Short mmCIF file of C-alpha atoms in Angstrom, two decimals:
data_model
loop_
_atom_site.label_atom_id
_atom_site.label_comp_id
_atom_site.label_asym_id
_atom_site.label_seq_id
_atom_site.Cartn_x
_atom_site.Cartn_y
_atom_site.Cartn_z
CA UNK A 77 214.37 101.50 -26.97
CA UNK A 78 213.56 97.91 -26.84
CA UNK A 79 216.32 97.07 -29.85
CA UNK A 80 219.49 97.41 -27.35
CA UNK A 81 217.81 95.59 -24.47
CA UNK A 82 218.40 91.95 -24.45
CA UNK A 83 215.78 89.74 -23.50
CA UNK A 84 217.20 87.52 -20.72
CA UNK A 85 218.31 91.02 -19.18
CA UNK A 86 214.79 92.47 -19.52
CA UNK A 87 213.23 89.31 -17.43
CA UNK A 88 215.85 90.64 -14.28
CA UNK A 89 214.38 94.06 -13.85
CA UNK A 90 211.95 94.95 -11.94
CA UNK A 91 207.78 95.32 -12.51
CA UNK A 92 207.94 99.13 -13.03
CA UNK A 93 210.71 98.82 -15.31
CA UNK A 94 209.78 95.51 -17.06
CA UNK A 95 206.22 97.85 -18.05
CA UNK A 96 208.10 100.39 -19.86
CA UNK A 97 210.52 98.00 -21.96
CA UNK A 98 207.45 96.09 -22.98
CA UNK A 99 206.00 99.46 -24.11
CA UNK A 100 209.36 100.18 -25.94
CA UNK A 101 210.13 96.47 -26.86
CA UNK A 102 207.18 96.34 -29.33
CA UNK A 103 208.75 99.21 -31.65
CA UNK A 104 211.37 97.64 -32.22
CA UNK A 105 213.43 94.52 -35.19
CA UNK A 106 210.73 91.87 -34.11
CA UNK A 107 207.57 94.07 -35.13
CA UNK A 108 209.38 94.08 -38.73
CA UNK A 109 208.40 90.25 -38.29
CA UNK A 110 205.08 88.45 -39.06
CA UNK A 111 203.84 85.36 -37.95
CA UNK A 112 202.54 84.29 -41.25
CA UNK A 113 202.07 86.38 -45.15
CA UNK A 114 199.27 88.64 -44.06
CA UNK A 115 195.85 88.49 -46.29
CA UNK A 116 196.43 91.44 -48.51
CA UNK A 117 193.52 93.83 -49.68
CA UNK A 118 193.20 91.94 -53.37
CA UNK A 119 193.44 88.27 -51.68
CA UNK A 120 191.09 89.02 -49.15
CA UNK A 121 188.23 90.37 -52.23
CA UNK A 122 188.71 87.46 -53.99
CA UNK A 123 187.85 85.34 -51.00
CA UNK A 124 184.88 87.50 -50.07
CA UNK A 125 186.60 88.03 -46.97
CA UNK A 126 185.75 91.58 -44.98
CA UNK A 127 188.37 94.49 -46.84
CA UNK A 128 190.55 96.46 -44.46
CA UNK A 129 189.81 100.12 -43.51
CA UNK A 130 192.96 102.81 -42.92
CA UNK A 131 194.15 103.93 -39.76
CA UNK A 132 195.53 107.15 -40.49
CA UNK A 133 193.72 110.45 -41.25
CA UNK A 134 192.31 113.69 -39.93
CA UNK A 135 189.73 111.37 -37.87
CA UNK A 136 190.01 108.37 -36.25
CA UNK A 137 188.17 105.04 -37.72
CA UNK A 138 185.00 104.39 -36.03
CA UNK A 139 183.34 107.03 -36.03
CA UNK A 140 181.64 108.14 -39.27
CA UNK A 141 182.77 104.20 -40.31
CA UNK A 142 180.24 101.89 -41.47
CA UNK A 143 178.69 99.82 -38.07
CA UNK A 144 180.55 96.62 -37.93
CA UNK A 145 178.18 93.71 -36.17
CA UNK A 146 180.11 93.79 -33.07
CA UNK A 147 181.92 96.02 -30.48
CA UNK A 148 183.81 95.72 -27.71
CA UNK A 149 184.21 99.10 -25.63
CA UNK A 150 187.11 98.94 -22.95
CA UNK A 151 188.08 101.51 -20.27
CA UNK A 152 191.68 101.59 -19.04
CA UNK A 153 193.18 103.67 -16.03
CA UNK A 154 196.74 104.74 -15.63
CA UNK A 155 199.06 103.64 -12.81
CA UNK A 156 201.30 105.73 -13.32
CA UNK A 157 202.71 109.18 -13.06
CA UNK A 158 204.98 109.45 -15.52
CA UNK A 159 204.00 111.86 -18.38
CA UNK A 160 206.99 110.54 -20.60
CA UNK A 161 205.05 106.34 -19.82
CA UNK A 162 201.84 108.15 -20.72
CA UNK A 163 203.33 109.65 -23.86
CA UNK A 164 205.06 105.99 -24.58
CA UNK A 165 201.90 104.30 -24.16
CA UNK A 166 199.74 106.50 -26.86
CA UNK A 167 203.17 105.92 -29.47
CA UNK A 168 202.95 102.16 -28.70
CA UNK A 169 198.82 102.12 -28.77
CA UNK A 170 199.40 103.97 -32.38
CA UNK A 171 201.42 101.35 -34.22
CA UNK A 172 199.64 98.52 -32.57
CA UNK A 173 196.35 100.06 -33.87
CA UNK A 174 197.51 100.59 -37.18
CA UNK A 175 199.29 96.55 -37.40
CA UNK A 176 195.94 95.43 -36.02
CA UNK A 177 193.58 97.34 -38.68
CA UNK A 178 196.18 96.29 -41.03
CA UNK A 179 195.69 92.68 -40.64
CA UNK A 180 198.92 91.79 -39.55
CA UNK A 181 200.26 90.15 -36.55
CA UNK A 182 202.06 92.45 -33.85
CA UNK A 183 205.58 90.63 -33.51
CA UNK A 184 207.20 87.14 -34.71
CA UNK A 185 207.38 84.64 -31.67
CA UNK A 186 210.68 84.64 -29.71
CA UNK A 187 212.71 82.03 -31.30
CA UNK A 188 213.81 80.53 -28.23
CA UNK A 189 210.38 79.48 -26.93
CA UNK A 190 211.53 80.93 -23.20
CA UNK A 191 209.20 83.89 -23.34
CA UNK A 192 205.71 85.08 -23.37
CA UNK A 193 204.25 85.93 -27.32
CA UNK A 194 204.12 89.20 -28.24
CA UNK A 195 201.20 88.53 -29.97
CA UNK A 196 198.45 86.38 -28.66
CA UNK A 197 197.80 84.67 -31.70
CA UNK A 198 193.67 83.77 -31.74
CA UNK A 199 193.17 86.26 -34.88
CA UNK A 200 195.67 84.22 -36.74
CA UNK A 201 193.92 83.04 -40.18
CA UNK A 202 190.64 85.40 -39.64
CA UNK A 203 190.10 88.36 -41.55
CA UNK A 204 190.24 91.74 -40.16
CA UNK A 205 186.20 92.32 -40.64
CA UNK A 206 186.55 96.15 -41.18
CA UNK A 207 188.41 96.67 -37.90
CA UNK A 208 188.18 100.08 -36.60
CA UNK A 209 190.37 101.38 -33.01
CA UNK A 210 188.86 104.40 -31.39
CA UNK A 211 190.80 106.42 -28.76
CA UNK A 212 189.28 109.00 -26.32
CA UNK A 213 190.29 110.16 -23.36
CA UNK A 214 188.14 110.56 -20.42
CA UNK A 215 188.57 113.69 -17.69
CA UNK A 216 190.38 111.81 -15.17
CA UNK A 217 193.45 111.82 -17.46
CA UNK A 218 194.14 115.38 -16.59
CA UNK A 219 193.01 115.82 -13.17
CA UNK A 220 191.98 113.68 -10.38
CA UNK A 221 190.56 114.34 -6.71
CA UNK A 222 192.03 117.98 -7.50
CA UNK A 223 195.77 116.69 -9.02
CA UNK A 224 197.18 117.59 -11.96
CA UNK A 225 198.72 113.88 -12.67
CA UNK A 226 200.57 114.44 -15.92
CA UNK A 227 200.97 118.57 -16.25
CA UNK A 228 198.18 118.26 -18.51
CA UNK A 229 194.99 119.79 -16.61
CA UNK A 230 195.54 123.65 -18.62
CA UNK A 231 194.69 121.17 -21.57
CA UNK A 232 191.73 119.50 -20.19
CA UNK A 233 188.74 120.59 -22.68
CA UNK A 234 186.27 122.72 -21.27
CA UNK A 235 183.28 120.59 -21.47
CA UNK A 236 184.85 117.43 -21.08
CA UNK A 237 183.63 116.24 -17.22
CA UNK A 238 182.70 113.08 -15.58
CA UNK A 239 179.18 111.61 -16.86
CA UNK A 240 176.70 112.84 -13.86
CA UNK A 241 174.14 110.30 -12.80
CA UNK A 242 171.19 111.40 -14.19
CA UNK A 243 167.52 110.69 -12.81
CA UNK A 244 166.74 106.94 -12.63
CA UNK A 245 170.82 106.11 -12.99
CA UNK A 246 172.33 103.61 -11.35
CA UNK A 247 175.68 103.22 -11.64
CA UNK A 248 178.29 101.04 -10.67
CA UNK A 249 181.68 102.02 -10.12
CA UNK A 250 183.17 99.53 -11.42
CA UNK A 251 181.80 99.91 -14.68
CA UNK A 252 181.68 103.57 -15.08
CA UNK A 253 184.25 106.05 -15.65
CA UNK A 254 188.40 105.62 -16.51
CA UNK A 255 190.92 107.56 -17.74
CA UNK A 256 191.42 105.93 -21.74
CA UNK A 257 188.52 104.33 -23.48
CA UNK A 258 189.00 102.08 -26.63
CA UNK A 259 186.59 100.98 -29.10
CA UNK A 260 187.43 98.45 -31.07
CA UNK A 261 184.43 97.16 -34.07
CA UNK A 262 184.79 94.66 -36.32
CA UNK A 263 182.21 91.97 -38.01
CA UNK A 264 184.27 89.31 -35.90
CA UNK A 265 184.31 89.44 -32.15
CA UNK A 266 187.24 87.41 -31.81
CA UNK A 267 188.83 90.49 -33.67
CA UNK A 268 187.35 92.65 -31.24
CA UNK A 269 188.46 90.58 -28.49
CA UNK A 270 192.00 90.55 -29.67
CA UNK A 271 192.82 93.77 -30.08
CA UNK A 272 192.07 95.22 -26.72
CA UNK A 273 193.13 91.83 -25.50
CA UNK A 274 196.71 93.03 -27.00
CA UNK A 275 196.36 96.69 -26.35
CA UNK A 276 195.98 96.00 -22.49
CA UNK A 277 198.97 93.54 -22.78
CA UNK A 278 201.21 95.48 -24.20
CA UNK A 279 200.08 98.38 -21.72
CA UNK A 280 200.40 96.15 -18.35
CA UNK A 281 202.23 98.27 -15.47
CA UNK A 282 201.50 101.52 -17.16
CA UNK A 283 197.61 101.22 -17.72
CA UNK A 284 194.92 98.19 -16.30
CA UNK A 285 191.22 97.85 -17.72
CA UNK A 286 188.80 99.25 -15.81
CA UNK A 287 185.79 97.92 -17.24
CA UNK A 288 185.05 96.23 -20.75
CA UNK A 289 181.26 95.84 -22.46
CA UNK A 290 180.98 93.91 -25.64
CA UNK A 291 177.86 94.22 -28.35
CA UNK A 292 176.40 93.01 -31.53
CA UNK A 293 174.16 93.50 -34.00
CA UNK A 294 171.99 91.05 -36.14
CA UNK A 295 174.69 90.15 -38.69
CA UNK A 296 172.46 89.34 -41.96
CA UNK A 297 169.61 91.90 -41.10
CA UNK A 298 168.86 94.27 -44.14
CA UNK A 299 167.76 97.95 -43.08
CA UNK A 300 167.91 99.61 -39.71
CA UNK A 301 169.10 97.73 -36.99
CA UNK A 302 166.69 96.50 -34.02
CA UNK A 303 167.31 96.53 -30.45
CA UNK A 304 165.90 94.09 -27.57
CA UNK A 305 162.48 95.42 -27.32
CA UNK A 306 162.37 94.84 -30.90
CA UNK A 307 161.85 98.05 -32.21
CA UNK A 308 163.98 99.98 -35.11
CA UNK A 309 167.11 101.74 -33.08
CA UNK A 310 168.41 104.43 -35.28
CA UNK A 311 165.86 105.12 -37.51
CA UNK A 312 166.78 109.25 -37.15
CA UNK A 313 170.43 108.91 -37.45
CA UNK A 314 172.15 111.04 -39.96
CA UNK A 315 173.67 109.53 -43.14
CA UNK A 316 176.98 109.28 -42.56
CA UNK A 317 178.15 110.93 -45.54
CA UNK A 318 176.32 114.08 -44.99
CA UNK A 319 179.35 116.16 -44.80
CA UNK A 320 177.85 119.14 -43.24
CA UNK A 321 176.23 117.42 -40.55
CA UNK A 322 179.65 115.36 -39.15
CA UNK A 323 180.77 119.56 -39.30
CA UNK A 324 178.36 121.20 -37.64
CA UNK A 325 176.88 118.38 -35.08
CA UNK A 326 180.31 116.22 -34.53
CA UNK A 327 183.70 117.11 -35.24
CA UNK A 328 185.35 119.65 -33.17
CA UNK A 329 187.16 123.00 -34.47
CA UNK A 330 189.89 124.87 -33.34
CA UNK A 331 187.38 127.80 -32.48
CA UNK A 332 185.40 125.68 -30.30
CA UNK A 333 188.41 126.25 -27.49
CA UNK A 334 190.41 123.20 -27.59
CA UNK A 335 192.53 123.64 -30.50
CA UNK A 336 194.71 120.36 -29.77
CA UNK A 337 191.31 118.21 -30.26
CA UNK A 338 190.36 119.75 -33.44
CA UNK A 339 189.29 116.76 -35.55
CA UNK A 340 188.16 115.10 -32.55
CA UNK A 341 184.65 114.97 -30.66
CA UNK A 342 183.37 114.27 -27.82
CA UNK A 343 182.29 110.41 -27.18
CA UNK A 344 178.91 109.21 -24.46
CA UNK A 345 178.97 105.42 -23.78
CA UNK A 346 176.03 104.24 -21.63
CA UNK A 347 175.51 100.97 -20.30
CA UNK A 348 171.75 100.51 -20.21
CA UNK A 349 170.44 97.55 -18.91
CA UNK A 350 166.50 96.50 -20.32
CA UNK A 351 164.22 95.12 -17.62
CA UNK A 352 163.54 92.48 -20.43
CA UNK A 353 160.99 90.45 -17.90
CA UNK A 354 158.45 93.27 -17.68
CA UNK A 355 158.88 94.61 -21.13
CA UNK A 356 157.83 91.33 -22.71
CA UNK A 357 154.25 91.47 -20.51
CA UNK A 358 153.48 94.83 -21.98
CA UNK A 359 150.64 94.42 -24.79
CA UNK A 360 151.29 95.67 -28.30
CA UNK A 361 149.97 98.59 -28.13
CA UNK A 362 151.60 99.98 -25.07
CA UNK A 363 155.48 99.31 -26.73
CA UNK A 364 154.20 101.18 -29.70
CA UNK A 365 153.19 104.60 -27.12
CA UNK A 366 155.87 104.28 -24.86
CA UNK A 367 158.67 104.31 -27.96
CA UNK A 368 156.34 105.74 -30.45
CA UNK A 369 156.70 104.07 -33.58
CA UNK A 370 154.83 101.47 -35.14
CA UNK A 371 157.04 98.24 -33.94
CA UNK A 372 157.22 96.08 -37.24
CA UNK A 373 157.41 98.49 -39.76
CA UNK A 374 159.14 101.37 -37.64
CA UNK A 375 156.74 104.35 -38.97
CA UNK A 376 155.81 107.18 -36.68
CA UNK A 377 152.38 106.51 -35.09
CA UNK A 378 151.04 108.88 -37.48
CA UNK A 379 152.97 107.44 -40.42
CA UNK A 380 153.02 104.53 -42.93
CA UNK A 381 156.71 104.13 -43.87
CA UNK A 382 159.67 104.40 -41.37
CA UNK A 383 161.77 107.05 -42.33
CA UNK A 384 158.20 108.70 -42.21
CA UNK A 385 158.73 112.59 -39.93
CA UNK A 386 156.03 112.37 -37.41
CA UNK A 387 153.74 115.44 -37.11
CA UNK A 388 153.85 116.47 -33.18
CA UNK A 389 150.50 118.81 -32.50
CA UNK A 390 150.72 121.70 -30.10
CA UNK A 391 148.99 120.04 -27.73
CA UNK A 392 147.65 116.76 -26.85
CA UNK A 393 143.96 117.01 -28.82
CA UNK A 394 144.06 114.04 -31.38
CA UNK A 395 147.74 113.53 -31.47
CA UNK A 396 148.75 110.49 -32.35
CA UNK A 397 152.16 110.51 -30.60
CA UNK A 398 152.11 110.20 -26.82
CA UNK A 399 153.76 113.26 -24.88
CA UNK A 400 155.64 110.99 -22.56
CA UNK A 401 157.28 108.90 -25.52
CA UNK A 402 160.52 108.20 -26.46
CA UNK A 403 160.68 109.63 -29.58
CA UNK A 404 158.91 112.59 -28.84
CA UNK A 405 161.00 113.41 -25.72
CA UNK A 406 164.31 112.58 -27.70
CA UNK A 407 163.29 114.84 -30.46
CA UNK A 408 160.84 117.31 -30.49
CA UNK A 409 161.32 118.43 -34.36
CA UNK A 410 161.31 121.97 -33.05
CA UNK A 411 163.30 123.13 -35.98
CA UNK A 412 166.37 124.22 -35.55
CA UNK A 413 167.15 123.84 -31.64
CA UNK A 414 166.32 119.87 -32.49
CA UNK A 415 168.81 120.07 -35.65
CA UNK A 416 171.75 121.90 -33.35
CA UNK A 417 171.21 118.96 -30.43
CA UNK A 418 170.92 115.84 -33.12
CA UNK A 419 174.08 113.57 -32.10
CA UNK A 420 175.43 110.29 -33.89
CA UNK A 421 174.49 107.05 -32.68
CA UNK A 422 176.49 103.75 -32.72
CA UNK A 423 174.60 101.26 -30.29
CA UNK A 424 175.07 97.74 -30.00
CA UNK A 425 172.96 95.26 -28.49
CA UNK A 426 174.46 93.08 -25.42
CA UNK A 427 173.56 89.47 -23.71
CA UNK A 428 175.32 88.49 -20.71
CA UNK A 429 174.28 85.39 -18.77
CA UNK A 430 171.85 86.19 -15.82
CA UNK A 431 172.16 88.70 -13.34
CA UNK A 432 172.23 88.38 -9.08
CA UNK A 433 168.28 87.46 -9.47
CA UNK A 434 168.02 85.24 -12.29
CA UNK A 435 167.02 87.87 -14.88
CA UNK A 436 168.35 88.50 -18.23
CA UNK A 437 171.55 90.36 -18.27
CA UNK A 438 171.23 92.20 -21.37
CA UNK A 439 170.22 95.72 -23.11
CA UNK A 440 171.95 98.77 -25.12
CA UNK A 441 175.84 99.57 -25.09
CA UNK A 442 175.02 102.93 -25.94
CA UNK A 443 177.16 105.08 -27.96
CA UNK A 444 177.11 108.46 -29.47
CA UNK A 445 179.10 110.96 -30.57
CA UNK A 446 178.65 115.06 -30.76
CA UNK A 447 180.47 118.09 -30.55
CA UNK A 448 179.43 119.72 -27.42
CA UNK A 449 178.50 117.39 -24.63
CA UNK A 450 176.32 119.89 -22.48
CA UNK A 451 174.08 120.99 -25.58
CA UNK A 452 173.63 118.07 -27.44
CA UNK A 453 173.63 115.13 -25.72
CA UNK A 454 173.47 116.32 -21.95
CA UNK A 455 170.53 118.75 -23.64
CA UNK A 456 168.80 115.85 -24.93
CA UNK A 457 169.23 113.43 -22.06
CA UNK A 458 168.05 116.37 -19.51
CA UNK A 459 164.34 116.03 -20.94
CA UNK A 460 164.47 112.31 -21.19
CA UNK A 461 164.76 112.36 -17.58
CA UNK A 462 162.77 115.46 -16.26
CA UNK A 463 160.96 114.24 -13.31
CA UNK A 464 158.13 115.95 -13.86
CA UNK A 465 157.51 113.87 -17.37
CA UNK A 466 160.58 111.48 -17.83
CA UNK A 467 160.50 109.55 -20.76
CA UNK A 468 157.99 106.38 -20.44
CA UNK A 469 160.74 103.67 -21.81
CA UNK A 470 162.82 104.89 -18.15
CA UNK A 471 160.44 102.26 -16.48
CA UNK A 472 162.08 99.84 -18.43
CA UNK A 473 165.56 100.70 -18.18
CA UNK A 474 168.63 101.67 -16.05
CA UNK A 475 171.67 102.70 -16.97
CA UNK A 476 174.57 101.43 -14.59
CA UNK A 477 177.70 102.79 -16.64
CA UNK A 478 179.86 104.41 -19.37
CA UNK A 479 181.14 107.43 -19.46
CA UNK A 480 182.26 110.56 -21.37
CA UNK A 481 185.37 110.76 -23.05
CA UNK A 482 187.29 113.31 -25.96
CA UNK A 483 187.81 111.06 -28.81
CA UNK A 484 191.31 112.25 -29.93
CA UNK A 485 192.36 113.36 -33.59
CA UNK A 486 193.12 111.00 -36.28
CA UNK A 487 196.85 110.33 -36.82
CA UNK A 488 197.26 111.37 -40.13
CA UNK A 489 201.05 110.08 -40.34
CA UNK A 490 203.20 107.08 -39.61
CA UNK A 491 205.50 110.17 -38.20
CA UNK A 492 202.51 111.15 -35.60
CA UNK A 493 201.03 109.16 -32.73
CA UNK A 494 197.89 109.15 -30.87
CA UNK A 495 197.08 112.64 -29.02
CA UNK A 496 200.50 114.03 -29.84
CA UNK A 497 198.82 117.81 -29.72
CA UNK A 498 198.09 117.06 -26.32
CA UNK A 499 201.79 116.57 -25.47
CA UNK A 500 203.34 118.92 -27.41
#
């Protein structure tokens, strides 16, 4: 589309139709340009420099992948209501993403000098550091405040709704919610920054961010990452090449009612802001019952090592493990009800400046993924937060937004594009 359009005539048109040709002018002769010879895969190993990882498969990057150090989660509506710039947007998001994980840059500069980049250009000479895109989609994309916006609410997945606010929630509009979410990991920020930096360029009058969190982890730390109270965050996560877990606990199937997802699952983000002040005049002991692990070595109160199962008594007599702490709440080891609600975690720390009292902006970008929203993580969440014994660590805590989205299926060809199935 954007071939037969010449530039100086695309400047004359008008907003709505300006967004569409920019959607259209990036598939087009200048994306066959490049800014510079790309790092390949062998140059960038023999400079130590971070590999690439693929685009296109049955599932999208970023979720089974390897955690990268640092994440930056960004939540887009749609302005539109035109199915066929909906449609144009996902083909356009698809061969940006895979340019992006690629390495490459998006478009040559015009020649001329007259007119914006294509490509912003602050990624130029860094590597890729594993970059991974994630797409979801959150419920709002097929109906909101009762209208069916695209023709695409007899698609909407069953389970997919709006996060509720659970008990102790707080959450703000304005960072909560949207109708596209986009994760994009890598072990550089900037890399992070650029590629939904680009994505929501290239997307302007069709789709404007909503909200956008960033997160990090320690980058040289060996073992199981640590969040901002300081203990282990993770420690019960599956591996993530246990095959028949990512089958049974993540990916979605055909059978499971949605058959244009299959290969997909279902995505939680939580913003969760740590009362960081009042944690750190807590003794010792007191973190170690309300999370219930040993803080240095991240053992089970009962335990010596960290990967350690903890023994949970029938009752209260002599147990080690308060009944009212995290772990215990978040897992019960019950056998196999605990095993069918077990999600996949992908957290990342965050520190933002101050907030509107002088306290430290900061906590958990919370992210999982699972196969049935309502009994795995909603099932799991639903005890943390029973009034009648929440989990302890809720004094400490309050989550103020995120989401839940349908992460779509991988492309698995350059011939495909991002939630084509949903279209077709």
């Amino acid at each position: 589309m954007g071939d037969k359009i010449n530039r100086r005539t695309f400047l004359g048109m008008t907003a709505a139709g300006a967004a569409g040709l920019i959607l259209g002018d990036f598939i087009g002769k200048e994306q066959q340009h490049e800014l510079g010879t790309p790092v390949t895969k062998q140059e960038a190993a023999a400079d130590g420099k971070a590999e690439t990882l693929p685009f296109y498969g049955t599932h999208q990057a970023g979720v089974i992948t390897p955690q990268q150090n640092f994440a930056n989660v960004a939540a887009f509506d749609i302005t539109v209501d035109d199915r066929q710039q909906l449609q144009q947007l996902f083909k356009t998001w698809t061969e940006m993403a895979a340019t992006l994980m690629e390495g490459k840059p998006l478009a040559a500069e015009p020649q001329d000098g007259k007119f914006p980049p294509i490509d912003t250009g602050e990624q130029i000479g860094l590597s890729t550091g594993k970059l991974t895109l994630t797409f979801a989609v959150g419920s709002t994309l097929f109906e909101k405040e009762g209208k069916d916006r695209f023709g695409l609410r007899s698609r909407k997945p069953q389970g997919l709704t709006e996060m509720p606010i659970f008990h102790k929630d707080s959450l703000q509009d304005q960072l909560t919610h949207g109708d596209i979410v986009v994760q994009a990991c890598s072990d550089d920020p900037m890399i992070c920054f650029h590629a939904i930096r680009n994505l929501a360029k290239a997307a302007r009058g069709v789709a404007h961010l909503r909200w956008q969190q960033t997160g990090q982890l320690g980058i040289k730390s060996d073992g199981t990452k640590r969040n901002l109270f300081g203990f282990k965050d993770g420690t019960n996560n599956p591996a993530l090449n246990d095959e028949a877990f990512m089958k049974n606990n993540v990916w979605i199937e055909s059978a499971d009612g949605t058959p244009w997802l299959a290969g997909g699952t279902y995505m939680v983000v939580r913003r969760i802001n740590m009362r960081i002040e009042t944690w750190d005049q807590q003794p010792f002991s007191n973190q170690e019952e309300i999370i219930g692990r040993q803080k240095v070595s991240g053992a089970p109160m009962d335990g010596k090592n960290e990967f350690d199962q903890p023994n949970f008594a029938s009752d209260s007599k002599g147990d080690t493990t308060a009944l009212d702490s995290h772990i215990r709440l978040s897992n019960p080891r019950d056998g196999e009800k605990s095993e069918r609600e077990r999600i996949l975690r992908r957290g990342y720390n965050f520190m933002e400046n101050l907030d509107s009292v002088g306290r430290m902006n900061a906590g958990l970008l919370f992210v999982c993924f699972n196969r049935n929203l309502q009994t795995q993580f909603e099932s799991i969440q639903k005890r943390l937060t029973n009034p009648k014994m929440p989990d302890q660590m809720l004094s400490y805590t309050t989550t103020t937004g995120g989401g839940y989205f349908a992460v779509l299926p991988g492309v698995v060809s350059k011939d495909n594009y991002l939630g084509q199935n949903l279209f077709s």
